[in-house]
Tab-separated table of N, CA and C in Angstrom:
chain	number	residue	atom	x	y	z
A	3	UNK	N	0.976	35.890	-54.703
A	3	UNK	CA	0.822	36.887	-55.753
A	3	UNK	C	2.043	36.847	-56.658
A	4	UNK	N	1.720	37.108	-57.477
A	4	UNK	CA	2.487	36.880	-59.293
A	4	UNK	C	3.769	38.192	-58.909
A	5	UNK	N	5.209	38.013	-59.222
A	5	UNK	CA	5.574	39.054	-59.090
A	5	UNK	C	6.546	39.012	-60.177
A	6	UNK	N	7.091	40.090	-60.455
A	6	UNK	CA	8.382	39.435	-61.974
A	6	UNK	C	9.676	41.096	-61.965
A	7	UNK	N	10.506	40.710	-61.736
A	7	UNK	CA	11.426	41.809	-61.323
A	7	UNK	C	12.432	41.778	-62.012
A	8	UNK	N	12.779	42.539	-62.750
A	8	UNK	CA	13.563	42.981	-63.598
A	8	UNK	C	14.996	43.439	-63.205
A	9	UNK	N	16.165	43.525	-63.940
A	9	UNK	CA	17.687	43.509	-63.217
A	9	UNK	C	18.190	43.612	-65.139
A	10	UNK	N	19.475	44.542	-64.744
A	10	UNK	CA	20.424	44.399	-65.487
A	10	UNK	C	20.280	45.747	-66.228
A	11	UNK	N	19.180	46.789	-66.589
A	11	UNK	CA	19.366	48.084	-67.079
A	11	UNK	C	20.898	48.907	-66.982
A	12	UNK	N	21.166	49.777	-67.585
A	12	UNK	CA	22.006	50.782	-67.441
A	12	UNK	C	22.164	51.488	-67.994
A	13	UNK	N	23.375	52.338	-68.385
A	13	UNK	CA	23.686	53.375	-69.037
A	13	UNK	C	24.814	52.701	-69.803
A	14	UNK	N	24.808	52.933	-71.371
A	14	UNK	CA	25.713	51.977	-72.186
A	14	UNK	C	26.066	52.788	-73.271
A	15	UNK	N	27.006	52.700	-73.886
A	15	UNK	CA	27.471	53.441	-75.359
A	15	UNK	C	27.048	52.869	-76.417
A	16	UNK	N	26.389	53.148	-77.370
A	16	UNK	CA	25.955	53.076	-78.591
A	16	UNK	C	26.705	51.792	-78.810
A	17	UNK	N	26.935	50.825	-79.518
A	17	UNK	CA	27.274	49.582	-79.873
A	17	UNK	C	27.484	48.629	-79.329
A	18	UNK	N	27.471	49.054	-77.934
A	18	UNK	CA	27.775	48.459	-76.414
A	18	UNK	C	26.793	46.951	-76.370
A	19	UNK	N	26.865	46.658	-75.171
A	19	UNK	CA	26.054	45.546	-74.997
A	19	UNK	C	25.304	45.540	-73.617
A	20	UNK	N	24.272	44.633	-73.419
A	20	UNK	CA	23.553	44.641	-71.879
A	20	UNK	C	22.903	43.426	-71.744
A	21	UNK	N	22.606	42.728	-70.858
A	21	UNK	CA	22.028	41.669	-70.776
A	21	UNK	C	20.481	41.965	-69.426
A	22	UNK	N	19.643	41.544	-69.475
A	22	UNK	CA	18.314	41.941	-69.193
A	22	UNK	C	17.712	40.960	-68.377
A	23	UNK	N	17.298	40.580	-66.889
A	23	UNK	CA	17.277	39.389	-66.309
A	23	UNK	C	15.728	39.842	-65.653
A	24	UNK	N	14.706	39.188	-65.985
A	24	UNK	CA	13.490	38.989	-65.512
A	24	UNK	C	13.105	37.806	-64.559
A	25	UNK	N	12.996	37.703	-63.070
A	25	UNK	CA	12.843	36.515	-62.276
A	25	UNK	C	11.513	36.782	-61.830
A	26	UNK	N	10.685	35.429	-61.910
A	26	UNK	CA	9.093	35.217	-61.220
A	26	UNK	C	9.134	34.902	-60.207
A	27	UNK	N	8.329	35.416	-59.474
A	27	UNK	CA	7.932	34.834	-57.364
A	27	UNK	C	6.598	34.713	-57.748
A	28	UNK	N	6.338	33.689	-56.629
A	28	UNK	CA	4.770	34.014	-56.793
A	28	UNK	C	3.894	32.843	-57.237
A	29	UNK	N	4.691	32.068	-57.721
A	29	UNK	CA	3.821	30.517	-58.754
A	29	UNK	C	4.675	29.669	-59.002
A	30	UNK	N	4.185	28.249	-58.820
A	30	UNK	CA	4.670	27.393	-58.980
A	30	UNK	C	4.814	27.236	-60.044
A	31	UNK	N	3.399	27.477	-61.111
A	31	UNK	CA	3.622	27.057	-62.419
A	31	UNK	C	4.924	27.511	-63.283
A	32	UNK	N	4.937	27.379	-64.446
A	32	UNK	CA	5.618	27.531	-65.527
A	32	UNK	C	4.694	28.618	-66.325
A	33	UNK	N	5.017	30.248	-66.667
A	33	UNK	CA	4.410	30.754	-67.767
A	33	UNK	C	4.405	29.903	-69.060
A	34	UNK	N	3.071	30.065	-69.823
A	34	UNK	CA	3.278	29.986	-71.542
A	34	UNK	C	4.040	30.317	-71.726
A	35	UNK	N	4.035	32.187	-72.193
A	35	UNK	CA	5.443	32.643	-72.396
A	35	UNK	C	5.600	33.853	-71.610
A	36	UNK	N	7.397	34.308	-71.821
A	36	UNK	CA	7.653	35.779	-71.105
A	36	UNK	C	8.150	36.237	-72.167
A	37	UNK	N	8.719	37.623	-71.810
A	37	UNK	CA	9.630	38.161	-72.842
A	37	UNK	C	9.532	39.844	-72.426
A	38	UNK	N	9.816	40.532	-73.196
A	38	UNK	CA	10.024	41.674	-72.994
A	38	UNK	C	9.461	42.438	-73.736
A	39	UNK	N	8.985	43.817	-73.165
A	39	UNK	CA	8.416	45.211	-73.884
A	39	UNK	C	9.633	46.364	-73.946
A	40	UNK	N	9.206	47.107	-74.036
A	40	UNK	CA	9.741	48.478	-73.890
A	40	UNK	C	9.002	49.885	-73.719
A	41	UNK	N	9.321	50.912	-73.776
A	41	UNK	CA	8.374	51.958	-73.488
A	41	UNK	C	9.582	53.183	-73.766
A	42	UNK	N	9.823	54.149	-74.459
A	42	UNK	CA	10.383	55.255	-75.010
A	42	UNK	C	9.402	56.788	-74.696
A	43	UNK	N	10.077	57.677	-73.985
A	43	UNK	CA	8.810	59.135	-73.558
A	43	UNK	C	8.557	59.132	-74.273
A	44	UNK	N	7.111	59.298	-74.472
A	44	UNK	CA	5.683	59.647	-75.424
A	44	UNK	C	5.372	59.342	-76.756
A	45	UNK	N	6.229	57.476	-76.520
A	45	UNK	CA	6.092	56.375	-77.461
A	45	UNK	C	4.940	55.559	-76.543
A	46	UNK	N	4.052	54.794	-77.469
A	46	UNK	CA	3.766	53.712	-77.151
A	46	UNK	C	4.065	52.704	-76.029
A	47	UNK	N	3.998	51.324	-75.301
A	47	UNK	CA	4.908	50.260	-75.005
A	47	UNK	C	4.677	49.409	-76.385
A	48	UNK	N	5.808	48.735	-76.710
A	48	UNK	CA	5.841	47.989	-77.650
A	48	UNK	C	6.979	46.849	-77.482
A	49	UNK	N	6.427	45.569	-78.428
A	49	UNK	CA	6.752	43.986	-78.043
A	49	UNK	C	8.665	44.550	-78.760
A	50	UNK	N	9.449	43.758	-77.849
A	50	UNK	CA	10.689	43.636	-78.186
A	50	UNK	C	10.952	42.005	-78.874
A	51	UNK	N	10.514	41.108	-77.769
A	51	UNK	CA	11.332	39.816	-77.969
A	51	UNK	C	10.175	38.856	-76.867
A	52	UNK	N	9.535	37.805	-77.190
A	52	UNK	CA	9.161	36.875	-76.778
A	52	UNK	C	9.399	35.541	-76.759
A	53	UNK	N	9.185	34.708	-76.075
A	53	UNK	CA	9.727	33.085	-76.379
A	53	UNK	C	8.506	32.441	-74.884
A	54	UNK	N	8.177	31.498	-76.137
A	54	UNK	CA	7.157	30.240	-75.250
A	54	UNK	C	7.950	29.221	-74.520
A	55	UNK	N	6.906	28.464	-73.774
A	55	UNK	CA	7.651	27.775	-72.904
A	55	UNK	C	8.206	26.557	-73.519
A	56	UNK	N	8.249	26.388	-74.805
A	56	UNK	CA	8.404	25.298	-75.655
A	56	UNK	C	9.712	25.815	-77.157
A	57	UNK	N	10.232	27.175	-76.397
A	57	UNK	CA	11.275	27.931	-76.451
A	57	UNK	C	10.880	28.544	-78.192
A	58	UNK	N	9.838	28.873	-78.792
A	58	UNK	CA	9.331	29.574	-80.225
A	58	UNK	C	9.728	31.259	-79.544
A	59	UNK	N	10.399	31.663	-80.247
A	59	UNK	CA	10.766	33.503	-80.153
A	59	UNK	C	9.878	34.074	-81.415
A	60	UNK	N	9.816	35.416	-81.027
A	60	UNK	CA	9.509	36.358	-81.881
A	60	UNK	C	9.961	37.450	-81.298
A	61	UNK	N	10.629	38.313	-82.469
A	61	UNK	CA	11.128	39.526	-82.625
A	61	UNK	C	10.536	40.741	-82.028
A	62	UNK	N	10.958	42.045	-82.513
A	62	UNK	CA	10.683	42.555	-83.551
A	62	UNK	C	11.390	43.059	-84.168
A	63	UNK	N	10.939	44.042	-85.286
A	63	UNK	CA	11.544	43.617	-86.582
A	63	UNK	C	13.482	44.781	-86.567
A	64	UNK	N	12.912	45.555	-85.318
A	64	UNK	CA	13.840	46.807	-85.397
A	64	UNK	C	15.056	45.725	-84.122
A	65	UNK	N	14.825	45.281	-83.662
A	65	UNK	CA	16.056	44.236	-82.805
A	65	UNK	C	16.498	42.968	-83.329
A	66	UNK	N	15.758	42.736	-84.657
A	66	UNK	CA	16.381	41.311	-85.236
A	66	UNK	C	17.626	41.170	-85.711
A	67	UNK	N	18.359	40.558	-85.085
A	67	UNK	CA	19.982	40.109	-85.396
A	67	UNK	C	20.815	41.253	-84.340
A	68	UNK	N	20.026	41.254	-83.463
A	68	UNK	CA	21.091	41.940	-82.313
A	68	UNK	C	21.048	41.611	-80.760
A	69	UNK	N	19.406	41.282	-80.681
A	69	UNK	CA	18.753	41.103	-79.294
A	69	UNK	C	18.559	39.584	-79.577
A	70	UNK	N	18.690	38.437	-78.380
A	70	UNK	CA	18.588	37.316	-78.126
A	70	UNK	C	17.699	37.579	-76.605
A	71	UNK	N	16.002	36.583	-77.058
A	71	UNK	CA	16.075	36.257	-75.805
A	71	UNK	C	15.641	34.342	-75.436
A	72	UNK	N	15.625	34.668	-74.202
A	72	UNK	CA	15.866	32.926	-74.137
A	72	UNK	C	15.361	33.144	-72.429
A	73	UNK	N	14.863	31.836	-72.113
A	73	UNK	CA	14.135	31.512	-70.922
A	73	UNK	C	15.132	30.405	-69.911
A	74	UNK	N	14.943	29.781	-68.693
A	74	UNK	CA	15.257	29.396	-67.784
A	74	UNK	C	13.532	28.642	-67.278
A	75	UNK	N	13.117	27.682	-67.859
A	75	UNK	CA	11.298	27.550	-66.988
A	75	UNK	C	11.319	27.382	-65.981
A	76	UNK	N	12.747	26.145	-65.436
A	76	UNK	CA	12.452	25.656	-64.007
A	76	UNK	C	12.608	26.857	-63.146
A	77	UNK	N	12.934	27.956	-63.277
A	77	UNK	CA	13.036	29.120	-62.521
A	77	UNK	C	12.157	30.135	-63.252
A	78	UNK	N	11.134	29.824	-63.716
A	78	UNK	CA	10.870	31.574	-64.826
A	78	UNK	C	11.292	32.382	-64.716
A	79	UNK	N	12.497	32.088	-64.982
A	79	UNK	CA	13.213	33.955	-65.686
A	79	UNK	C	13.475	33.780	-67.206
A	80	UNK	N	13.247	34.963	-67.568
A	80	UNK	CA	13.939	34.779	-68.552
A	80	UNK	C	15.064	35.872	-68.815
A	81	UNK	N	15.386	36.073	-69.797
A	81	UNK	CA	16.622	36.778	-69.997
A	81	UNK	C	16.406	38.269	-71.677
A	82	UNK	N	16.801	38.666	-71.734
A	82	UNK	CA	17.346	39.682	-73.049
A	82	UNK	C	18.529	40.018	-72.929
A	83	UNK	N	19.487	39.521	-73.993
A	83	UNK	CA	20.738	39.608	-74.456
A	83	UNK	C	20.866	40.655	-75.553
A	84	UNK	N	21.344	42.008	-75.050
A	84	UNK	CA	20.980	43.008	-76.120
A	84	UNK	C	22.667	43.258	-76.857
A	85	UNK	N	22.838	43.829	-78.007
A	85	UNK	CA	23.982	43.953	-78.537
A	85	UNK	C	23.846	44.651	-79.709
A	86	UNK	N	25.078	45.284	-79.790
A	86	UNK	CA	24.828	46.485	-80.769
A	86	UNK	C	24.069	47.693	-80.447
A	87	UNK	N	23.860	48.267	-79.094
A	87	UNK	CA	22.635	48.790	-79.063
A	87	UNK	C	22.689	50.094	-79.351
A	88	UNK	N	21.507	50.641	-79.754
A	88	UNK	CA	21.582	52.088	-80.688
A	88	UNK	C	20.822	53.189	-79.578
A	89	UNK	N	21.282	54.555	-80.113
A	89	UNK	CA	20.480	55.795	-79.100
A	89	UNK	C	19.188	55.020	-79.359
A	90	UNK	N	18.595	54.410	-80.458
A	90	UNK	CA	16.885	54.338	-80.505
A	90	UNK	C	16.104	53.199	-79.526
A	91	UNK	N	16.935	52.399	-79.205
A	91	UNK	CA	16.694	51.313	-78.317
A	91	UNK	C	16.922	51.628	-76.731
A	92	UNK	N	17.154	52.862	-76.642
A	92	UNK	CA	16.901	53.588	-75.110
A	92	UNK	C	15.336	53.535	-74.530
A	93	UNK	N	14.742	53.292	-73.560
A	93	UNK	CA	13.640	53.099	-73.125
A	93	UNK	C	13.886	52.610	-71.872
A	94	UNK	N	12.440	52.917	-71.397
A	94	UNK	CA	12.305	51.469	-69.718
A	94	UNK	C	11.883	50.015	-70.440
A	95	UNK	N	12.103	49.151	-69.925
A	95	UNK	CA	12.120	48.138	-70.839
A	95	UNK	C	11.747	46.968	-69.496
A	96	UNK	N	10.154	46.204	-70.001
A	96	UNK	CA	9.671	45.623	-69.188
A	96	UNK	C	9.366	44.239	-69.499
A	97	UNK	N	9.514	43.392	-67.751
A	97	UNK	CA	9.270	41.980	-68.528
A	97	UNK	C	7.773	41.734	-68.102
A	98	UNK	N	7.626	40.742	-68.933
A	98	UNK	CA	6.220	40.445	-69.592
A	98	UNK	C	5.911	39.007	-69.407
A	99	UNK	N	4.979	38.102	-68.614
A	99	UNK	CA	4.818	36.832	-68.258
A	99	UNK	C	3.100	36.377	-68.763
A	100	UNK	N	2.937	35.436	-69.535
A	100	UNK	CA	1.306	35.121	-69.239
A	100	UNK	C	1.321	33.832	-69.054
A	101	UNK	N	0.350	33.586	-68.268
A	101	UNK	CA	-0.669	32.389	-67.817
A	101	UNK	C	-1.935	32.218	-67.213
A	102	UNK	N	-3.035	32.298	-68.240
A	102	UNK	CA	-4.246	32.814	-68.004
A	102	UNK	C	-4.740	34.270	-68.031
A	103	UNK	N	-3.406	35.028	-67.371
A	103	UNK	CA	-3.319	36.666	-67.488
A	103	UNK	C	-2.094	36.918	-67.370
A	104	UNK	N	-2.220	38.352	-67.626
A	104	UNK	CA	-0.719	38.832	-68.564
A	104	UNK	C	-0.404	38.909	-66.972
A	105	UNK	N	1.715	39.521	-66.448
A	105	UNK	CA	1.686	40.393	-65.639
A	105	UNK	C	3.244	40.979	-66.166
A	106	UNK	N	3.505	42.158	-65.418
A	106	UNK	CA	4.060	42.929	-65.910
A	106	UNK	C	5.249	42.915	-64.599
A	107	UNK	N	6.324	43.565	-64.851
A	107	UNK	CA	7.023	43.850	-64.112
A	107	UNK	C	7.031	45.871	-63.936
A	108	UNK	N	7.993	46.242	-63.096
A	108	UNK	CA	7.898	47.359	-62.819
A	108	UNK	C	8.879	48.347	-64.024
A	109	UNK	N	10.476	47.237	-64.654
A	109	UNK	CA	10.581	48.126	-65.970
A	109	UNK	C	11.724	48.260	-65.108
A	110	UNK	N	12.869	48.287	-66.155
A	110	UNK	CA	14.248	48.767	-65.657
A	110	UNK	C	14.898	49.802	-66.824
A	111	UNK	N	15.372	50.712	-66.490
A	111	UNK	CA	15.788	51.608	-67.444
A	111	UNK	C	17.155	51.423	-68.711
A	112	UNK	N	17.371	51.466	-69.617
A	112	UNK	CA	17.956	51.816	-70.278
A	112	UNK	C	18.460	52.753	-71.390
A	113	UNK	N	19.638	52.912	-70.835
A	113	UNK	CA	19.990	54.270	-71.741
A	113	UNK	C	21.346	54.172	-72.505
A	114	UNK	N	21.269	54.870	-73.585
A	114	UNK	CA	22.300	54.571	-74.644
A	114	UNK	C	22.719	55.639	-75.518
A	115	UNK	N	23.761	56.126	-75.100
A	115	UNK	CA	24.669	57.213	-75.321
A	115	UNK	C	25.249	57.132	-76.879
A	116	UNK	N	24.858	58.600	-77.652
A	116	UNK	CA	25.588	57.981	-79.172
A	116	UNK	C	26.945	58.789	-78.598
């Protein structure tokens, strides 16, 4: 069974920085792609940062030029390199894997103090 576990959340000061570590159990294969969501109380979840296995990213548009993410295939993990980060980018923040079907991880918290 598919599993994907998340590491690196915390509690950070407004301009601060965090780095975001998503590792797969579970499959031999290689995902298409992973990347990361987020989720804010009684927001939406919504796409942060994706990258294929052929390393193409996409944003979005409120983390561009602050958040880096980037993959590891022979291990599927991938990573989010956050910086600069603002009270608005506080959320649980989840990683995200597909191949054939999506799967999700359980979400690690972050919080960000102005």
């Amino acid at each position: 069974q598919v599993r994907l576990v998340e590491s690196g959340g915390g509690l950070v000061q407004a301009g601060g920085s965090l780095r975001l570590s998503c590792a797969a159990s579970g499959t031999i294969f290689s995902f298409n792609a992973m990347g990361w969501y987020r989720q804010a109380p009684g927001k939406q979840r919504e796409l942060v940062a994706t990258i294929t296995s052929g390393g193409s990213t996409n944003y979005a548009d409120s983390v561009k030029g602050r958040f880096t993410v980037s993959r590891a295939n022979a291990e599927n993990t991938v990573y989010l390199q956050m910086n600069g980060l603002k009270p608005e980018d506080a959320a649980r923040y989840y990683c995200w894997a597909v191949r054939v079907t999506s799967y999700w991880g359980q979400g690690t918290q972050v919080t960000v103090s102005s």
